[in-house]
Short mmCIF file of C-alpha atoms in Angstrom, two decimals:
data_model
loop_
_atom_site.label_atom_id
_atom_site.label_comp_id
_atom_site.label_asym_id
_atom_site.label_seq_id
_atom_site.Cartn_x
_atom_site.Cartn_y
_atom_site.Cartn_z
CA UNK A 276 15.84 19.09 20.41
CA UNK A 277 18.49 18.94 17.63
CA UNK A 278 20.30 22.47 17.22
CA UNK A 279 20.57 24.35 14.28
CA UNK A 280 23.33 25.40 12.59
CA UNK A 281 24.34 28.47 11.58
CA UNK A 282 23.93 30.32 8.23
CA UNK A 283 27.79 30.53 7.79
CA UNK A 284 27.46 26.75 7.66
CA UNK A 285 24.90 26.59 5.28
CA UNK A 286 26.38 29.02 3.05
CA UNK A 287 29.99 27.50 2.81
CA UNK A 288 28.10 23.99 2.05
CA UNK A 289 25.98 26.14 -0.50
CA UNK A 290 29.45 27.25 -1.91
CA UNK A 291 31.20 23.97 -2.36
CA UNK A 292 28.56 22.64 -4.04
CA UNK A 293 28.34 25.08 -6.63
CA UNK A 294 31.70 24.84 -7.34
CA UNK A 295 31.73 21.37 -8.10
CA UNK A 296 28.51 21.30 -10.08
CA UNK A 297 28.00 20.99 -13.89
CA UNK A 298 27.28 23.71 -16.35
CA UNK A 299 24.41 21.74 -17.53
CA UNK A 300 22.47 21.51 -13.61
CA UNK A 301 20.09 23.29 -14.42
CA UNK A 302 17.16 21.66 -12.43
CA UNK A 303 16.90 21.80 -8.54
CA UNK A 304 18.79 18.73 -6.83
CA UNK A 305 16.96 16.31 -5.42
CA UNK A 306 19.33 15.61 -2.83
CA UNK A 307 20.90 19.04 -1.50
CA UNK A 308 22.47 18.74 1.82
CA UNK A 309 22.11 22.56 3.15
CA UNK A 310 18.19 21.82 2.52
CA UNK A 311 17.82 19.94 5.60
CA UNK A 312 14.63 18.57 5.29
CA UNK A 313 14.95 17.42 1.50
CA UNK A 314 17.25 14.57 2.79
CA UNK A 315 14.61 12.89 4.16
CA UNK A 316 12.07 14.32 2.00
CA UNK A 317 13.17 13.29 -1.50
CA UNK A 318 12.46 9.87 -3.50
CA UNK A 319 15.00 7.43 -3.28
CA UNK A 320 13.93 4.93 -5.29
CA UNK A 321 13.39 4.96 -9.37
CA UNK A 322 9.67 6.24 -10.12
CA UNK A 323 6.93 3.61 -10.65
CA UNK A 324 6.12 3.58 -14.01
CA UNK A 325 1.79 4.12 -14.12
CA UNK A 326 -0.23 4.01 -17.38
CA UNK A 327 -1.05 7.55 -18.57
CA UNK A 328 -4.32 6.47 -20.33
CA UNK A 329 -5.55 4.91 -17.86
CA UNK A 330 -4.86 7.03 -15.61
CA UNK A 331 -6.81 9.70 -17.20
CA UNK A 332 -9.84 7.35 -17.52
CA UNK A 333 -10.04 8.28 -13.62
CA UNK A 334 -8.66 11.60 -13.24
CA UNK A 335 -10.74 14.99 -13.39
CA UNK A 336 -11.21 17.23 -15.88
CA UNK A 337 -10.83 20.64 -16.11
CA UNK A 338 -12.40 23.64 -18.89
CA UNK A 339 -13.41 27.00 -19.10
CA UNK A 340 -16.78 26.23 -17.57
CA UNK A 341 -15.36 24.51 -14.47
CA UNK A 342 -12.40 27.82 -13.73
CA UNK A 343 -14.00 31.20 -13.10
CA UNK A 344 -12.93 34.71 -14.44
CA UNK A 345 -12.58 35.56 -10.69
CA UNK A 346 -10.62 33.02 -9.23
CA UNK A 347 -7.70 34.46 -10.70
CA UNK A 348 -8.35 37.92 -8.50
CA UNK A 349 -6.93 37.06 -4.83
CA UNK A 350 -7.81 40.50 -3.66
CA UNK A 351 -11.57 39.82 -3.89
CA UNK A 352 -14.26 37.76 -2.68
CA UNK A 353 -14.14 38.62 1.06
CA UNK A 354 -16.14 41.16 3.08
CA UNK A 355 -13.23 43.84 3.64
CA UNK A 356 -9.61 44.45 1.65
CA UNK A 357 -6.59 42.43 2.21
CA UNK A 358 -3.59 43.84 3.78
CA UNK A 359 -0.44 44.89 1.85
CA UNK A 360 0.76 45.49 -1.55
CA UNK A 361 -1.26 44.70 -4.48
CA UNK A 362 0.51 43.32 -7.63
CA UNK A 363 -0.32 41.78 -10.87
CA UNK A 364 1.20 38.86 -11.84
CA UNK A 365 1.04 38.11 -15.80
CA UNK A 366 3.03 36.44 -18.28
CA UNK A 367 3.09 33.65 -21.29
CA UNK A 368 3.14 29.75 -20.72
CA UNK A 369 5.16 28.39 -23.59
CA UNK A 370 6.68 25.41 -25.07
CA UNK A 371 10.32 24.24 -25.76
CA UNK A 372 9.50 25.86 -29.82
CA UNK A 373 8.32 29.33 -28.15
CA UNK A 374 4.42 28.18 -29.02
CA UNK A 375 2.10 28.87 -26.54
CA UNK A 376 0.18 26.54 -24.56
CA UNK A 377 -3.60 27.51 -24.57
CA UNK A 378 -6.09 25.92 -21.76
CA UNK A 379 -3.03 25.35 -19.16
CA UNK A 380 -5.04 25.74 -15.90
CA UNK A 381 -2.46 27.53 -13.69
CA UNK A 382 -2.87 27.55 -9.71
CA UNK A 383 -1.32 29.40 -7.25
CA UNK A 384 -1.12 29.62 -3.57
CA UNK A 385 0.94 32.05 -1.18
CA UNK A 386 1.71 33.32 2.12
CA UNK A 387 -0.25 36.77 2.86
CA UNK A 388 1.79 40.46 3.46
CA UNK A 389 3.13 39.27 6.56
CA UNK A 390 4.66 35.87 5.60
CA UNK A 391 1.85 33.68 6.79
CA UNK A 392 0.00 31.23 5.10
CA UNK A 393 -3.51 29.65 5.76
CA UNK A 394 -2.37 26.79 6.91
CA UNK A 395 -2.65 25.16 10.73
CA UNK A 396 1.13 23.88 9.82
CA UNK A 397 2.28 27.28 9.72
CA UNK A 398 2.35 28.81 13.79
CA UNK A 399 4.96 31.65 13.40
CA UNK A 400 4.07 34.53 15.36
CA UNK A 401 2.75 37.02 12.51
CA UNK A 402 -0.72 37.62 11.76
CA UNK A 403 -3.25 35.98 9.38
CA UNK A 404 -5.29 38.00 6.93
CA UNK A 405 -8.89 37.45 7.17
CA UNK A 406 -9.07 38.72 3.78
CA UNK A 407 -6.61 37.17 1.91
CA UNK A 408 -6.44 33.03 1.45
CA UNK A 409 -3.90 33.28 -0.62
CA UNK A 410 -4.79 30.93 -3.39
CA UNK A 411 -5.98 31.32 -7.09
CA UNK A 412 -6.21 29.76 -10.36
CA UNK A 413 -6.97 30.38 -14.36
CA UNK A 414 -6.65 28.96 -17.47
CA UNK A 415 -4.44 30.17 -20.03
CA UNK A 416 -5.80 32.05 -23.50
CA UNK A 417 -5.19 31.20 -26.94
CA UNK A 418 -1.98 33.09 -26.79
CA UNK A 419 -0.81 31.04 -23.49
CA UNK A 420 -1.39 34.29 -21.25
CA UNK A 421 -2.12 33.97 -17.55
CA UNK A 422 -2.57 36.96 -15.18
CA UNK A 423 -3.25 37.03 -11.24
CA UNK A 424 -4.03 39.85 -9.19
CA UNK A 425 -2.84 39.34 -5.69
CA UNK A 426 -0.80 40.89 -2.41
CA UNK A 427 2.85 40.62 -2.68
CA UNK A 428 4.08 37.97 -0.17
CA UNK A 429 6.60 38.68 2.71
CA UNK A 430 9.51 36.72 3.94
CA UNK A 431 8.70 34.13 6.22
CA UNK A 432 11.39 32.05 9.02
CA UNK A 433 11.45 28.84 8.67
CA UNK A 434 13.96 26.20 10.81
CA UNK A 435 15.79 24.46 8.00
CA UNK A 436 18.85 26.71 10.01
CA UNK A 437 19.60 29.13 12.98
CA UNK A 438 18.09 32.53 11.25
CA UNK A 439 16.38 31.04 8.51
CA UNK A 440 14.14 33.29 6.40
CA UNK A 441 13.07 32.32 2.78
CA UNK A 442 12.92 34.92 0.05
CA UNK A 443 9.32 36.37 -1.19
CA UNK A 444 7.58 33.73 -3.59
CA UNK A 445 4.48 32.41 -5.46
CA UNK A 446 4.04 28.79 -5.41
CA UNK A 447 2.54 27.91 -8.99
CA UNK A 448 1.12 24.57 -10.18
CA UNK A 449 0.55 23.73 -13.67
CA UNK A 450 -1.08 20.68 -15.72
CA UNK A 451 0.01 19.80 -19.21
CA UNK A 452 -2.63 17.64 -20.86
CA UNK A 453 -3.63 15.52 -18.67
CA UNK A 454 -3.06 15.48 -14.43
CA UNK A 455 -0.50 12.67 -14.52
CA UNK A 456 1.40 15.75 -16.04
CA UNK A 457 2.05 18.43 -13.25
CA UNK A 458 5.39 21.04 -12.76
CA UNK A 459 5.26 22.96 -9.54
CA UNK A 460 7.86 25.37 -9.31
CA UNK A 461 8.08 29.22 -7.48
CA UNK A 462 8.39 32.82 -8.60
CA UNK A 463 10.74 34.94 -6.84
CA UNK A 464 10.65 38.96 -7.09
CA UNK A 465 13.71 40.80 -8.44
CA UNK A 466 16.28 41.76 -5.66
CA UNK A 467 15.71 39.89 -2.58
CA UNK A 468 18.36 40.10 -0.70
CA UNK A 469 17.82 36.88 0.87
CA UNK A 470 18.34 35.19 -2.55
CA UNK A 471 22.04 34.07 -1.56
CA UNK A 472 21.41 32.44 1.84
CA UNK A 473 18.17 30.69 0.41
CA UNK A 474 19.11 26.75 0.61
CA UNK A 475 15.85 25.86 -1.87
CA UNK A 476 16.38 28.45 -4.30
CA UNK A 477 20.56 28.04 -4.72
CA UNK A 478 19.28 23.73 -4.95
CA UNK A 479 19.80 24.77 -8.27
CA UNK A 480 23.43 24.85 -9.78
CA UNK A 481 23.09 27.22 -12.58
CA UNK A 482 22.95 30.61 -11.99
CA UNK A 483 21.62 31.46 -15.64
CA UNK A 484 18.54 28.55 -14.16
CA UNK A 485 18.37 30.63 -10.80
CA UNK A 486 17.06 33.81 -12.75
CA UNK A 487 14.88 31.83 -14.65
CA UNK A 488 12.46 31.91 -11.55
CA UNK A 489 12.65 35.59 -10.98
CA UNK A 490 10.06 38.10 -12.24
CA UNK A 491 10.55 41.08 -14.04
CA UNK A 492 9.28 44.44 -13.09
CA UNK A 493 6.60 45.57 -15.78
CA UNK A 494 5.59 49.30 -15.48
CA UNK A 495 3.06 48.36 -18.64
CA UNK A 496 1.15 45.96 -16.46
CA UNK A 497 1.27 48.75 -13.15
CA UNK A 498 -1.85 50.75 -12.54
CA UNK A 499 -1.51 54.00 -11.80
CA UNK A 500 -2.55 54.29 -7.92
CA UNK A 501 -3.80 50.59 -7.71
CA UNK A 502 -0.76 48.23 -8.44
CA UNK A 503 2.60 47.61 -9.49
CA UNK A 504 3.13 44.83 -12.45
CA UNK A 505 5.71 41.86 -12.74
CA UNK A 506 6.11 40.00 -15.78
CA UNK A 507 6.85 35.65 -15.64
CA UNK A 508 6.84 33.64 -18.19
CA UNK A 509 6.88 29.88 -17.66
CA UNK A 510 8.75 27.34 -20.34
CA UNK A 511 7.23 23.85 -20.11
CA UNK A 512 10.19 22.03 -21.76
CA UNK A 513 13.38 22.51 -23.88
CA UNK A 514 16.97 23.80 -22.80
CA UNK A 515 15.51 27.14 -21.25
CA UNK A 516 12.89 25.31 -19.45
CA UNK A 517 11.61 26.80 -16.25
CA UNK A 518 13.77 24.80 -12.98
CA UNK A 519 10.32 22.92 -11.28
CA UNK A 520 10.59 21.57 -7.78
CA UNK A 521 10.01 17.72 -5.99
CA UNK A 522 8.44 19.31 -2.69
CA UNK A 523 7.11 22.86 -2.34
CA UNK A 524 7.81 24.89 0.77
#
């Protein structure tokens, strides 16, 4: 059993990285040494080029009939409540020009209150919500709005390092026009402490790109005695484009 080192380690490897990176990294690095697992995780070799159209002659399809109003509320759909904190997440997915982008199905998929996920991968000792699957999806309106209702997600260890814990997130998946387009990418909550020892979120150079990926607190979207509200929006392309990721964890 290889032994872990220690977060000091990480963090000084974190710390000469940034200090030799550009101004204009503002996408995760594929290869980041302090993210263990990336090193053997990441493509090494150029990308195969495929044919898009044909491609889609194959691929699914997706519509309003096909994505239900309800699949975007996490909190229902089981026999009892789920456990923890309930949140809305809402914001605008928009192009490089500002324009939204109407029809974007939008998935997401998270671990529960307690930093578990429904998954037989994850077997750290904290308890699964029988409640709470943790996964959603909607399409976007005509003004590029998406909105989830959910349970805010805990911290969860993980053994990229001695100590390891990532900060709170929501995986999110979305499509462009067709499924040979996808961007996965996370949203972070504002003021996790665990921001600056987190090897996957500080992959990415830029700290102007870092904040990119964390919410805002929205008292509009709160509900008085039901929820508190956090606003995201997601840019598709352009120089303020949201930082998207190779392998989600």
């Amino acid at each position: 059993m290889s032994i872990l080192v220690s977060q000091r380690v990480i963090s000084e490897e974190i710390e000469k990285i940034h200090a030799g990176a550009q101004a204009s990294e503002t996408q995760p690095r594929l290869d980041f040494p302090p993210y263990r697992s990336a090193v053997l995780r990441h493509p090494v070799r150029e990308p195969r080029y495929a044919d898009p159209e044909g491609a889609e002659l194959f691929a699914p399809v997706f519509g309003p009939a096909d994505v239900d109003a309800l699949e975007s509320d996490l909190t229902i759909g089981s026999a009892g409540e789920p456990i923890g904190s309930r949140i809305v997440v809402r914001g605008r997915v928009l192009d490089g020009n500002g324009r939204p982008v109407r029809c974007q199905l939008v998935e997401i998929w998270q671990a529960n209150a307690a930093g578990r996920y429904v998954h037989q991968r994850d077997q750290h000792p904290a308890p699964l919500d029988p409640n709470f699957t943790g996964a959603g999806r909607c399409l976007t309106d005509d003004m590029g709005w998406y909105s989830f209702t959910t349970i805010k997600p805990g911290p969860y260890p993980w053994h990229n390092h001695h100590n390891a814990w990532r900060p709170a997130h929501i995986h999110f998946s979305l499509f462009g026009i067709g499924f040979t387009q996808r961007m996965i990418t996370q949203m972070y909550f504002p003021g996790d402490p665990l921001f600056a020892l987190d090897p996957i979120y500080q992959s990415i150079a830029s700290e102007q790109a870092r904040a990119r990926l964390v919410a805002a607190y929205d008292h509009d979207s709160s509900q008085h005695d039901v929820l508190l509200g956090y606003r995201w929006d997601i840019v598709l392309t352009g120089r303020r484009a949201t930082p998207v990721e190779d392998d989600d964890a």
